[in-house]
Each structure stands twice: as C-alpha cells, then as structure tokens.
XYZ file of C-alpha atoms in Angstrom:
595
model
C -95.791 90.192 68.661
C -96.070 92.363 71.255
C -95.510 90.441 74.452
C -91.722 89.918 72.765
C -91.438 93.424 72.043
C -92.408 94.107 75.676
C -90.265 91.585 77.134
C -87.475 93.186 75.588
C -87.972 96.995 76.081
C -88.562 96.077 79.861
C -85.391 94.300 80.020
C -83.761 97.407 78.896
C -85.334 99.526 81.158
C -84.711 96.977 84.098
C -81.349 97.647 83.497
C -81.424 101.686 83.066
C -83.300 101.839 86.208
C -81.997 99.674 88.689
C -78.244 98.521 87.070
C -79.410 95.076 87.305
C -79.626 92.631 84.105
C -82.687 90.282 84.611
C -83.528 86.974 82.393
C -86.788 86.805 80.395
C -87.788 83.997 82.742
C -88.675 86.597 85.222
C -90.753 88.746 83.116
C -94.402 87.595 83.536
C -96.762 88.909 80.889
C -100.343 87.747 81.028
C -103.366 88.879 80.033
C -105.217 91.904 82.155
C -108.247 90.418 83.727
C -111.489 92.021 82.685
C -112.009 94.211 85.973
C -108.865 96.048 85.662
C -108.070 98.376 82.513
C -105.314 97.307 80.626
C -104.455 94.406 77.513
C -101.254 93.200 79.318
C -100.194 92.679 82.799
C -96.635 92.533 84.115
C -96.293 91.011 87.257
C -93.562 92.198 89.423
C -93.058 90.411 92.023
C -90.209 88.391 90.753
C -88.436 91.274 90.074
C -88.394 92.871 93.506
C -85.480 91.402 94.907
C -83.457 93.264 92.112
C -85.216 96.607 92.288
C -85.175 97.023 96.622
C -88.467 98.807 95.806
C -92.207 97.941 96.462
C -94.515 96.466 94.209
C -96.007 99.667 93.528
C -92.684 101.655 93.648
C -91.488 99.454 90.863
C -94.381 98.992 88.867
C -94.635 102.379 88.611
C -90.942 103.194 87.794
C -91.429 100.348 85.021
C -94.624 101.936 83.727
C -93.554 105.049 83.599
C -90.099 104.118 81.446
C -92.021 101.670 79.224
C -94.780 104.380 78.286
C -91.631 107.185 77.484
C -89.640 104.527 75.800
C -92.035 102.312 73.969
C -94.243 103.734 71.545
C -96.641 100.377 71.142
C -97.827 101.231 75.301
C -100.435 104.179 75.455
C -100.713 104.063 79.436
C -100.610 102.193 82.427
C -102.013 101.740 86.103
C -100.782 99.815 89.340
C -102.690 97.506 91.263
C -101.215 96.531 94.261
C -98.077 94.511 92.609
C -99.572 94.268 89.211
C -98.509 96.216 85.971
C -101.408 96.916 84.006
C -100.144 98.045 80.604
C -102.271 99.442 77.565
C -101.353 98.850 74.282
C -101.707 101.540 71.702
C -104.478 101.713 68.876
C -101.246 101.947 66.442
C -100.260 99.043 67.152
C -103.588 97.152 66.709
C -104.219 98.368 63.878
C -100.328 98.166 62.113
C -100.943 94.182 63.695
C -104.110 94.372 61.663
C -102.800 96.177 58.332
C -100.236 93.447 58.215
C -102.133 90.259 58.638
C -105.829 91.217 57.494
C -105.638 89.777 53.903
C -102.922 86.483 55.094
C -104.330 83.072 54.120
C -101.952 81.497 56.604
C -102.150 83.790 59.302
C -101.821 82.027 62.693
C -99.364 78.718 61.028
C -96.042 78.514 61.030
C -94.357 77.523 57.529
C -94.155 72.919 58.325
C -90.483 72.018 58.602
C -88.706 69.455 56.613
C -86.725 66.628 58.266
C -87.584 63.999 61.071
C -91.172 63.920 61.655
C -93.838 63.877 64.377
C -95.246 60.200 63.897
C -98.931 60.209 64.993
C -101.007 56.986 65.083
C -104.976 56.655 65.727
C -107.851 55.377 64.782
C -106.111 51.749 65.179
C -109.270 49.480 65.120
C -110.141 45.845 65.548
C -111.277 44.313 61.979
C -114.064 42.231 64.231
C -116.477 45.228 64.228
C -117.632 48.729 63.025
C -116.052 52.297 64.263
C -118.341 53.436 67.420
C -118.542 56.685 69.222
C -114.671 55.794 71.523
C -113.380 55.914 68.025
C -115.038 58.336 67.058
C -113.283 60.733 69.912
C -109.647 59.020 68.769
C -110.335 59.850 65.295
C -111.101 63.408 65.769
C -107.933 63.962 68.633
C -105.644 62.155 66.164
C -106.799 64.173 63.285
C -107.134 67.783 64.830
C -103.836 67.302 67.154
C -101.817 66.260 63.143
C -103.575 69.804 62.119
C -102.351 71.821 65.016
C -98.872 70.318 65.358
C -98.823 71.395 61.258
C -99.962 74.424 62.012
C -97.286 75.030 64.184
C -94.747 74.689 62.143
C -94.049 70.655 62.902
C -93.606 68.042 59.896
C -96.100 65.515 60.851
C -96.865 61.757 59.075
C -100.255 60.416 60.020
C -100.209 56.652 60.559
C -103.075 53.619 61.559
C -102.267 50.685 62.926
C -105.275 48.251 61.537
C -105.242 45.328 64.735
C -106.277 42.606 61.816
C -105.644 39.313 64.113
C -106.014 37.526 67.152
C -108.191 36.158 69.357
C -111.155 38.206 68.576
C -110.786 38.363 64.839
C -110.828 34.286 65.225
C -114.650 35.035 66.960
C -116.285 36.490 64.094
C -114.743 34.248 62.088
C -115.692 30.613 63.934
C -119.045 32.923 64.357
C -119.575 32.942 60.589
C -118.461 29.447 59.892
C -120.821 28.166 61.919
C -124.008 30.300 61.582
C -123.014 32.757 58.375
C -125.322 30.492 55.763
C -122.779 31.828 53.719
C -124.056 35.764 54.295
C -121.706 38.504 52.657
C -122.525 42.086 52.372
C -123.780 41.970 49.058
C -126.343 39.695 49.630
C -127.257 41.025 53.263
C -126.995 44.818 51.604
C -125.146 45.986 54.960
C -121.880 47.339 55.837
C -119.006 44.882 55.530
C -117.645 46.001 59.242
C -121.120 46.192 60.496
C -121.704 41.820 59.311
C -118.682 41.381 61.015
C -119.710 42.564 64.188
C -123.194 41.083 63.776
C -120.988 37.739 63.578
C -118.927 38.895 67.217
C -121.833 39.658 69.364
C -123.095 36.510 68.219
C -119.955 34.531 69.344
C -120.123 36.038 72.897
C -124.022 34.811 72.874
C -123.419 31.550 72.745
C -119.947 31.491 74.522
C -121.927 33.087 77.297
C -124.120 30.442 77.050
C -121.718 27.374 77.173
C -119.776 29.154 80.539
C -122.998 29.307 81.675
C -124.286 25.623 81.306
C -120.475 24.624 82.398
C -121.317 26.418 85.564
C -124.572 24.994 86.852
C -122.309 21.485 86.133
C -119.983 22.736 89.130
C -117.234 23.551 86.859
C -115.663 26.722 88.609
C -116.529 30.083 87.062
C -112.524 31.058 85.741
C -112.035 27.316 84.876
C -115.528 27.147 82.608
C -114.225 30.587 80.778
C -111.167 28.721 79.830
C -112.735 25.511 78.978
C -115.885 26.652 76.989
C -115.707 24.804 73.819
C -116.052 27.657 71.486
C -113.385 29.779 73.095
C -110.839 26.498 72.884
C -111.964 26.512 69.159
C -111.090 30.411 68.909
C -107.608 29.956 70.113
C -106.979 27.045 67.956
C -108.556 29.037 65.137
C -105.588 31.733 65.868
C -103.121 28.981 65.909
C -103.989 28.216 62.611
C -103.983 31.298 61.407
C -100.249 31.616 62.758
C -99.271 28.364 61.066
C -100.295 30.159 58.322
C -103.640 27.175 57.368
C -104.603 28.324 53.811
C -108.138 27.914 54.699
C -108.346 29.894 58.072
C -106.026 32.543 55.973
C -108.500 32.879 53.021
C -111.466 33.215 55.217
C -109.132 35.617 57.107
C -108.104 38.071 53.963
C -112.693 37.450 52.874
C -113.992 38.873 56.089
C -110.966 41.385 56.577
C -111.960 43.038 52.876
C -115.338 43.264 54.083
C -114.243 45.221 57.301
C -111.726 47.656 54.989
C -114.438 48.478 52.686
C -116.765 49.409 55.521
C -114.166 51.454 57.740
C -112.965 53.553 54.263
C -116.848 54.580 54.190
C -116.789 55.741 57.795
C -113.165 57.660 57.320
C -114.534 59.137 53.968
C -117.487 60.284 56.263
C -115.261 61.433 58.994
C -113.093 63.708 56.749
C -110.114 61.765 57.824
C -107.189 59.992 56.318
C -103.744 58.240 56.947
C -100.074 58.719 55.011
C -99.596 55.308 56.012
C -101.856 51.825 57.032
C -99.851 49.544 59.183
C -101.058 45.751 59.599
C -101.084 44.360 62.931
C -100.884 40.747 61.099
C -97.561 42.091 59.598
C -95.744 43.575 62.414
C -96.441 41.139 65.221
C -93.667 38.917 63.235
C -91.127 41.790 63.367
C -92.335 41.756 67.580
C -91.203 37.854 67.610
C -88.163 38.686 66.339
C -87.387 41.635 69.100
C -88.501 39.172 71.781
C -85.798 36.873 70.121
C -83.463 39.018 70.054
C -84.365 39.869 74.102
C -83.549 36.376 74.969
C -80.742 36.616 73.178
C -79.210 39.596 75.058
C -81.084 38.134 78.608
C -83.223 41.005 78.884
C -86.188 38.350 78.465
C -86.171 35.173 80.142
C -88.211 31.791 79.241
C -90.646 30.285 81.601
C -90.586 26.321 82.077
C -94.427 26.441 79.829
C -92.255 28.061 77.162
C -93.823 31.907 77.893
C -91.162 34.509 77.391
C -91.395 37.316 80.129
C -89.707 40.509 81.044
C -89.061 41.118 84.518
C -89.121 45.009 84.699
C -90.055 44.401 88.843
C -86.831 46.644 89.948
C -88.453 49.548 87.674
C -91.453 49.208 90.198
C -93.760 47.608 87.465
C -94.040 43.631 87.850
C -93.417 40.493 84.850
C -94.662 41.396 81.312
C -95.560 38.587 78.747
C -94.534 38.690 75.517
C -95.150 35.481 74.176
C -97.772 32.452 75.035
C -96.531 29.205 76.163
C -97.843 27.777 72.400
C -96.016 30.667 70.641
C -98.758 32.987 69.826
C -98.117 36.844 70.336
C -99.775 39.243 72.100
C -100.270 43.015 71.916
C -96.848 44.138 73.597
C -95.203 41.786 71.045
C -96.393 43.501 67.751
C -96.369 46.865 69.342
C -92.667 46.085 69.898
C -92.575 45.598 66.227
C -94.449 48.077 64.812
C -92.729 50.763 66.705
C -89.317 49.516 65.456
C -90.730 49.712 61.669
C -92.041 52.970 62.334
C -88.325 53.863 63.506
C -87.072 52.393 60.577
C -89.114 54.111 58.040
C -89.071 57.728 59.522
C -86.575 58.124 62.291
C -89.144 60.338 63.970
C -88.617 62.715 65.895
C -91.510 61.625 68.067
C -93.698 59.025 68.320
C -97.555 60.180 68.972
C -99.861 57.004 69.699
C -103.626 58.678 70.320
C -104.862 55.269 72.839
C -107.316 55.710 75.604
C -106.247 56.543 78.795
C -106.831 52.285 80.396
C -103.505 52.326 78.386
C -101.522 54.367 80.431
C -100.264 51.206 82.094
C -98.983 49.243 78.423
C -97.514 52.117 77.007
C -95.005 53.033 80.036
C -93.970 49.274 79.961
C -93.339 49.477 75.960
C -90.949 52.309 76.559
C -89.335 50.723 79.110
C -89.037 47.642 77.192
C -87.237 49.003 74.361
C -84.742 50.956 76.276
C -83.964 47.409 77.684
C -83.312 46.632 74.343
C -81.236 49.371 73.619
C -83.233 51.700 71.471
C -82.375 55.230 72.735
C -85.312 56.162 70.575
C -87.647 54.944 72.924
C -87.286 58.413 74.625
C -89.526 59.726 72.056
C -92.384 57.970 72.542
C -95.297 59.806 73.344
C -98.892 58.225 74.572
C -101.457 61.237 73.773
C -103.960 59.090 76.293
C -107.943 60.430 76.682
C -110.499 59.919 78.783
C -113.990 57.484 78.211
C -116.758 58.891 75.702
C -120.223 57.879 77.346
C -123.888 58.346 76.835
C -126.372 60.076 78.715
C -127.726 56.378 79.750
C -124.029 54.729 80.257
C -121.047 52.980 79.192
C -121.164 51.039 75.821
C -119.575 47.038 75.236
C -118.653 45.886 71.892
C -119.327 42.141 73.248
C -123.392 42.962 73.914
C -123.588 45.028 71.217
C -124.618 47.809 72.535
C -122.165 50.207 71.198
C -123.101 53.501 69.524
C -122.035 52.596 65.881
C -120.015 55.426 64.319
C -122.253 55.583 61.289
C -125.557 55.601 63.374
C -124.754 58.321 65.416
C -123.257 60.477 62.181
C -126.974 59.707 60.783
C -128.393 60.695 63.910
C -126.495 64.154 64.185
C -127.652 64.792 60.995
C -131.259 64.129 61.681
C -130.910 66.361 64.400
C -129.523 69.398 62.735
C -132.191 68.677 59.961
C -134.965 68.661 62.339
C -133.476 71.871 64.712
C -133.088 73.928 61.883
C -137.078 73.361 60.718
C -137.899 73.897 63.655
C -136.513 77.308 63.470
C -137.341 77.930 60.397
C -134.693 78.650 59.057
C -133.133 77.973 55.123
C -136.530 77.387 53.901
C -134.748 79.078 50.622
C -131.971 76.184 49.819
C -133.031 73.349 47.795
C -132.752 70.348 48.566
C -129.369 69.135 48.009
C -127.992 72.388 49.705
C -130.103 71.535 52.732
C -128.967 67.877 52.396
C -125.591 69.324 52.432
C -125.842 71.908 55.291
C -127.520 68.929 57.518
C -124.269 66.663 57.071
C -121.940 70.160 57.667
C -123.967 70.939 60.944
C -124.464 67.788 62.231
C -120.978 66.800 61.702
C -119.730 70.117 62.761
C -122.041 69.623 66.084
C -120.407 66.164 66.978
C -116.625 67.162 66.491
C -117.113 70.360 68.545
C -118.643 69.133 71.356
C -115.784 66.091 71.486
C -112.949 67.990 70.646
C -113.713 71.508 72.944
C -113.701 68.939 75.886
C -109.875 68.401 77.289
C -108.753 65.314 75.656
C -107.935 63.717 79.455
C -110.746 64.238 80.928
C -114.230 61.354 80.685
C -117.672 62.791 78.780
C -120.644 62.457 78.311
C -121.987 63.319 74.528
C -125.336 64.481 74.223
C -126.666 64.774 70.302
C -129.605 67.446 71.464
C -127.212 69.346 73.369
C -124.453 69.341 70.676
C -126.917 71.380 67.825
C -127.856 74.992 69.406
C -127.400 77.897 67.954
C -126.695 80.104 70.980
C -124.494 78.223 73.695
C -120.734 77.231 73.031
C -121.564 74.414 70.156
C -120.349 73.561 66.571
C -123.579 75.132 65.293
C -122.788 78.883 66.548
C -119.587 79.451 65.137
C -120.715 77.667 62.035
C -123.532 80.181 62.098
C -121.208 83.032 63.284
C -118.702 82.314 59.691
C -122.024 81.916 57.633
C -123.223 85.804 59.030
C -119.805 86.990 58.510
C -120.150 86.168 54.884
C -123.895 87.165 54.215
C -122.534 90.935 55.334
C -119.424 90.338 52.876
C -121.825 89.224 50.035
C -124.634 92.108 50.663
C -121.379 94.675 50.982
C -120.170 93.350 47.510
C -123.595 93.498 45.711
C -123.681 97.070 46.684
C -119.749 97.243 45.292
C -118.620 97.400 48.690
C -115.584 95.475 49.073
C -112.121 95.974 51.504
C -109.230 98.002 49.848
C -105.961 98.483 51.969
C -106.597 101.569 53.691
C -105.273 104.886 52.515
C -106.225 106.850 55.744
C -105.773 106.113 59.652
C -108.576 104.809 61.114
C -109.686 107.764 63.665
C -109.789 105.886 66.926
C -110.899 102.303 67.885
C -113.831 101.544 69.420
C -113.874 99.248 72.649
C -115.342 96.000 70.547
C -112.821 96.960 67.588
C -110.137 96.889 69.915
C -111.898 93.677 71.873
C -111.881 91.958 68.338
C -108.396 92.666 67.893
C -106.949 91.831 70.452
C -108.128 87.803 70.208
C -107.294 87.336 67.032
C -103.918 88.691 68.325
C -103.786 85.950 70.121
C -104.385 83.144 67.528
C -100.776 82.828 66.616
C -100.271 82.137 70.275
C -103.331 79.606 70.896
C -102.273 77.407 68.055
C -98.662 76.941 69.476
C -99.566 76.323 72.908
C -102.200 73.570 71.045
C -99.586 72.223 69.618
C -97.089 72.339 72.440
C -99.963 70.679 75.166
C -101.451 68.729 71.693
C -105.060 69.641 72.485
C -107.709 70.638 70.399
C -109.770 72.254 72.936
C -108.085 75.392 73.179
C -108.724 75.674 69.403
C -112.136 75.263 69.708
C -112.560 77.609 73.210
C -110.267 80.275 70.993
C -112.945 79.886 67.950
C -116.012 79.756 70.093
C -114.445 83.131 71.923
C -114.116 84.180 68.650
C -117.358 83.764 67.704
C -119.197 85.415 70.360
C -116.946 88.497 70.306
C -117.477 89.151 66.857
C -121.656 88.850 67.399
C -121.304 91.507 70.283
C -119.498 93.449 67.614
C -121.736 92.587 65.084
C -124.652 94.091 67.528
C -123.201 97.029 68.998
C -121.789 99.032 65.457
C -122.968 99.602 61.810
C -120.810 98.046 59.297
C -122.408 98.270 55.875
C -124.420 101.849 56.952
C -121.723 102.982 58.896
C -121.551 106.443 56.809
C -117.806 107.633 57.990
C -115.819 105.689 54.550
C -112.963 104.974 56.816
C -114.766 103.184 59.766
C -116.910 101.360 57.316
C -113.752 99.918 55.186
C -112.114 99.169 58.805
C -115.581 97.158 59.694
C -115.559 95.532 56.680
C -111.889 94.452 56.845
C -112.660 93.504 60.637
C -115.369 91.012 59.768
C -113.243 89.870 57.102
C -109.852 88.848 58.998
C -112.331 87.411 61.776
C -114.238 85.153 59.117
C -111.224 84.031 57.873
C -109.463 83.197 61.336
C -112.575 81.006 62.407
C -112.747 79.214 59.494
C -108.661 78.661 59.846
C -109.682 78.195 63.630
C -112.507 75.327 62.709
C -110.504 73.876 59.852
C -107.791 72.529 62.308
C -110.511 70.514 64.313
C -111.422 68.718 61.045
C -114.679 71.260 60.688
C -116.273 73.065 57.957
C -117.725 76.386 58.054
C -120.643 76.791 55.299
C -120.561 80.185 53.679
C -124.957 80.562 53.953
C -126.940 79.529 56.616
C-alpha cells in the first residue's frame, strides 16, 4: 500500500538529504484533511531535530525529493509544518486493476495454530434473549468476523449459565403454579414459559418480604428469610447433591430454554464452535479452589466460606465458595477458563460481558496468576456499555425486558410498514417482500447497535434505525441493491466489465474520491480487529455508501459514451458493491441484490 511505499522512499531521502537515518516511528502519515489538497499528509515535526531546518524548509526539501524520486506522488504543497502529498492517478488505478475483480479483497488469509478464544452470548436458562443480548450477540459475532478477517484463527465459544440460584426460581415457580404447563400445550416459546415462571417467582417473593416487613422484621433480614427464597437455595442444594427429582425437572425446563434460544440464534444469524455448560464447569472451579487451599493462596473462613484475600493488589476478599458448599460465579469461571486452556491453548481469551463486569473479570485474572497460570495474561474482557430504550432501563425480575424475538418482529414490522409508505417494491411478491422485511429490519437493528462504539451506553430507537437517507442499515442496504440494478440493466444491454485494454484518460475528482476509501478498507479492517470494534466497519461502509451515491449523481455510467470511462464506471460500481457487501457481511448483515 502506499503509506509503506511512502514510508520507505522518505526514509531514503531523509538520509540523502540530511545524512541522518530516522526510524519509521517518526514518519507520520495521515490522511489530508478535506480543506487542504492532497491524499496524504506527512507531518514533520518529529523530524526537525534531525534536519536543523524549518517546518517549511523541510517539508519542502522532502516534497520536492519524494515527487523526483517516487513515481506513485504527482505533487505536493506545505502548510505551515504539514506535508501535503498527492498521489498519482497511476497508482489508483494500478491499486484498482489489481484488486477490482478479488473476492477477498480487504482479509488477510486466517492463520493456523493457537487461536483467539471468543465467548458471548452466555445466557441464563431462566429466561428469553432480550435486547442487552442482543448487543453481546452482535459484538461477539462481528468482532469473530473482523479478527478473521484479519488474518487471526478464531474459535467462537458460549458459555450457557444453566444453574443456580435463579434457575432454582423458575423452577420452585413452576412446581408450584405450572398446572403442569409445557410449551406444547401453552404453544409458546420454551425460554419465553420459563421466564413467565421467573417474573412470577419475584411476584410473590416480593410479596412475602413485603408482609415480613410490616411484621417489623428488618428490610435485609426479611430478604433473607422470605420463605420462597430459603426454598430456592435449598432447591440449588439439591440440585448440587445431585436429587434425581430436582435434576430431572432441571434437564425438562433446561430443553425447553435450548429449543427456544436455537430459534432466536437461527434468527440472529449466529452460531458457536463450541457450547460450554455452566452446570459442568463449576465442578472443575471446586476443584481450582481446592487446589488454592492447598497451595494457601485461598484461606477458609470459621462458616466454612473459602476466600481470596487479593487486599495487597488494592482489590479487597473474594468468595469462592458458600459456607454450605455451593459455588458461585468466580468459581465456575475459574473452571471454565482452565477447560478452555486445556482444549485450545489460546492465544487469547475474548469474553464479550457488559461493562458492570469490569470489576469480576480483573479479579479472575488475578486469581489465576495466584494460581500459577501464566496464561492468565491472555485474558481479554471485550466489556460494553448498557443498551436502553427511549423510555428507560429494562429488569428481567419485572418483566419488563425487551424480548429478543419481539423486538426482531417489531423491526420487521417497521421496515414493512416504511417501505409502503414509500412506495416502494410494489413489484416483489410476497415472499420476496416477506424476505426483504426480515433483511431490512434485521439489517436496521445490527447497524444501529454495532456503528455505536462498543464502550459507550445507547439508546436504540426502532423508527430511527429504518431510514433510507441518514447513516442506518437501510441506506447502505439500499446503496448495494442500486449498485446491482445498474450492473443488471448494464448486462441486459451486454454491458459487462472486461479488464481494461486502454488507460483510463484521467480520473475524475469522485473517481479518485471512490478510490481512495476503498483504499483504505484493507486498513479499517485491521485496525477493527486490532481495537476489536465493529463500528469502524460500519462508519467505513456507511462512508462507503454515501460516496458512491455522490458518484452515482454527479457522472454517467451506463450512457457515458467514451468506451473507456464507461468500462472504468462500470468496474468502479462493481469493486464498491462488492467491498460493502464484504464491509456489511463482517457485522453479521446482508445486503439484498433488489430493492
């Protein structure tokens, strides 16, 4: 790429000019800011205290030699200590003879060896996917596409948290009000009768703390003492003993929930290599803690609690078992990231967790390096920020989540009822409407998560995720889908790209505009990878997008009557199609071909 070849070449002439060998960490290249002519900028104030010159004295000198010696630089101009360099219309176009007609343009060929270990999704088998998964599905899948795409061997995992205290609350919630209800019978969602079952728990434990209250038991002491929570944790107990009854109803209502989830993953366009099982690995996370007492880097408390003190690391006492033996998160986390180790020896370990789990993660890394595992090192917590609603934050306890499949039905109401609105495809039938609905509205809802930076809080908005003009889903969709309505009406009329036989006579300043981002591309996806975040994918495809549409505006393509320009045009729109739907395809979206 050219920035390398201009790093290089200005090296060279560093040295020619001024005797003085400079690294590359001193050569700033960057892009030239819109005001100023010029695709690249040098900045050259680093380099002053080697050339005893100016900014403009040395920009100049460096200008002048890289223009003489460098055949890929047209001209230049100085501004103030700035290098403004332009690139040549030979080299846009060899950059575009070369790559115009690769499938994989922009990836890097995926390595073999130790892989990049990403979990997500990881959800509770006591309710249905809602829209906070929904944001750590999408990150987990579109960061796995993007660290693929640049070049890293990746292994997609889920951790499925199948037990514990609140799996024991739909469960005592369906043994004592169910009526013996199952899915079948209620025709509903397996994951979405379990949840019925744990807002229904909280009801009534609400309830009882309640009534324990107005007795004058203290508020902390009535949560504790609340019959049906007492209940719940000897429900879990149970379940640890392994009771064959509390099991079976265990592996009954846990079926339901799998079934349910693999309809909302299908939906998604998401999948795993490999399901881990919270109700497997927690016993692997006893034995570590064992082994911690064993080696004194745990200690037992006089209630029989095992702790570790990580206080003179600045943090304060972690638990890692309860006084009555049961385990808690820390402990199968523990666990599973030692089976992960053992099945992959990764070369990193992603976990995609909110950011209110900043705290946990820092003390599980810690924790295992007490323990000896230099692999701990490699753990990395890819944290994000809350997903709210226009009218507030959502609890899984009062039910009044945004369920996952709801708000996939809704987005595709919406893009069924924006595009009638419109008026536009009144020529598909049905089932290809049915099927551009689920693309847009699908398309709209991973956009407008994934453009946003995965640290920072949002706020979705279904209306504001479907329009066809602003930075959305819908407008590069609808960009891709007029890309290909001039390739179809250019091949009805036998008009097709052929690798060009004669130089293009001179680019024009979209052309060049055009080229020069989907220069960049190859660039975009690494830094995705390297920072692991989606949103400079989409900002790349929406920029993109809009480019190509002032392109689209401003110059013939089809009725272009000069053969050259028109094959050029034609090749132009073609490379760009193809880049946006590469572009989307990494953020998990689908570009229709007709719209």
């Amino acid at each position: 790429m050219i920035e390398q070849i201009l790093t290089e070449k200005l090296k060279e002439g560093f040295h020619q000019l001024y005797g003085q060998q400079i690294d590359d960490t001193l050569v700033q290249v960057q892009k030239t800011r819109p005001e100023f002519e010029g695709d690249l900028t040098v900045v050259v104030f680093p380099l002053l205290r080697f050339s005893k010159k100016s900014p403009e004295q040395t920009a100049g000198d460096i200008g002048k030699y890289l223009k003489e010696h460098l055949k890929e630089i047209s001209g230049y101009n100085v501004v103030k200590g700035f290098l403004n360099l332009v690139v040549s219309d030979a080299y846009w176009l060899s950059f575009f003879d070369g790559n115009v007609v690769d499938e994989n343009f922009g990836k890097q060929r995926q390595q073999t060896g130790d892989p990049a270990v990403i979990e997500f999704s990881s959800p509770n088998t006591n309710k249905p996917l809602h829209l906070g998964h929904i944001r750590n599905n999408l990150l987990g899948w579109a960061v796995s596409e993007i660290l693929k795409a640049g070049g890293r061997n990746v292994v997609k995992v889920n951790l499925v948290n199948d037990r514990g205290i609140h799996i024991c609350k739909s469960m005592l919630a369906w043994q004592k009000w169910g009526n013996g209800k199952t899915p079948e019978k209620e025709n509903i969602k397996g994951d979405k009768l379990v949840g019925d079952f744990y807002v229904l728990f909280d009801k009534h434990y609400k309830k009882e703390v309640e009534e324990l209250i107005a007795q004058g038991v203290d508020k902390d002491e009535a949560v504790q003492q609340a019959p049906l929570i007492k209940e719940a944790k000897a429900m879990l107990k149970k379940w640890e003993e392994g009771d064959e009854e509390v099991r079976k109803l265990w592996h009954e209502m846990n079926g339901w929930v799998y079934d349910g989830f693999e309809v909302t993953y299908k939906r998604l366009g998401i999948g795993f290599d490999k399901i881990y099982y919270e109700s497997d690995t927690y016993l692997l996370g006893k034995e570590i803690v064992n082994e911690g007492l064993e080696k004194g880097v745990f200690y037992k408390k006089e209630d029989g609690s095992v702790w570790c003190d990580l206080s003179d690391e600045g943090l304060d006492e972690k638990l890692l078992l309860r006084a009555d033996g049961t385990s808690v998160y820390m402990t199968q986390d523990l666990g599973t990231a030692q089976l992960r180790y053992d099945d992959y020896h990764p070369s990193e370990l992603i976990y995609v967790v909110g950011n209110e789990q900043n705290y946990h993660f820092d003390v599980l890394k810690r924790i295992l390096k007490k323990l000896g595992r230099k692999w701990a090192d490699n753990i990395h917590h890819l944290n994000y920020g809350m997903v709210e609603l226009p009218h507030g934050k959502m609890k899984s306890r009062e039910g009044t989540v945004v369920d996952a499949d709801d708000l996939m039905d809704e987005m595709e109401e919406t893009a069924r009822r924006t595009t009638q609105e419109l008026g536009k495809f009144d020529d598909f039938t049905e089932e290809e409407s049915k099927n551009l609905y689920r693309i847009l509205g699908l398309g709209a809802l991973k956009y407008f998560i994934l453009k946003v930076d995965p640290k920072k809080n949002m706020t979705f908005n279904p209306e504001e995720s479907i329009d066809f003009n602003g930075n959305t889903g819908t407008f590069i969709q609808y960009t891709h889908a007029r890309i290909r309505s001039v390739l179809r009406k250019g091949a009805e009329q036998g008009i097709k790209y052929a690798q060009a036989t004669e130089p293009v006579p001179g680019l024009e300043p979209k052309e060049r505009s055009l080229l020069k981002l989907l220069h960049e591309y190859p660039a975009v996806v690494n830094q995705a990878a390297s920072g692991m975040s989606p949103a400079l994918i989409a900002n790349f495809a929406y920029e993109l997008a809009k480019e190509y549409n002032q392109f689209y505006h401003d110059y013939p393509i089809l009725k272009e009557p000069d053969l050259t320009k028109r094959n050029f045009r034609i090749g132009l729109s073609t490379f760009t199609g193809n880049t946006i739907k590469s572009a989307m395809g990494l953020l998990g979206i689908e570009v229709p071909d007709r719209m």
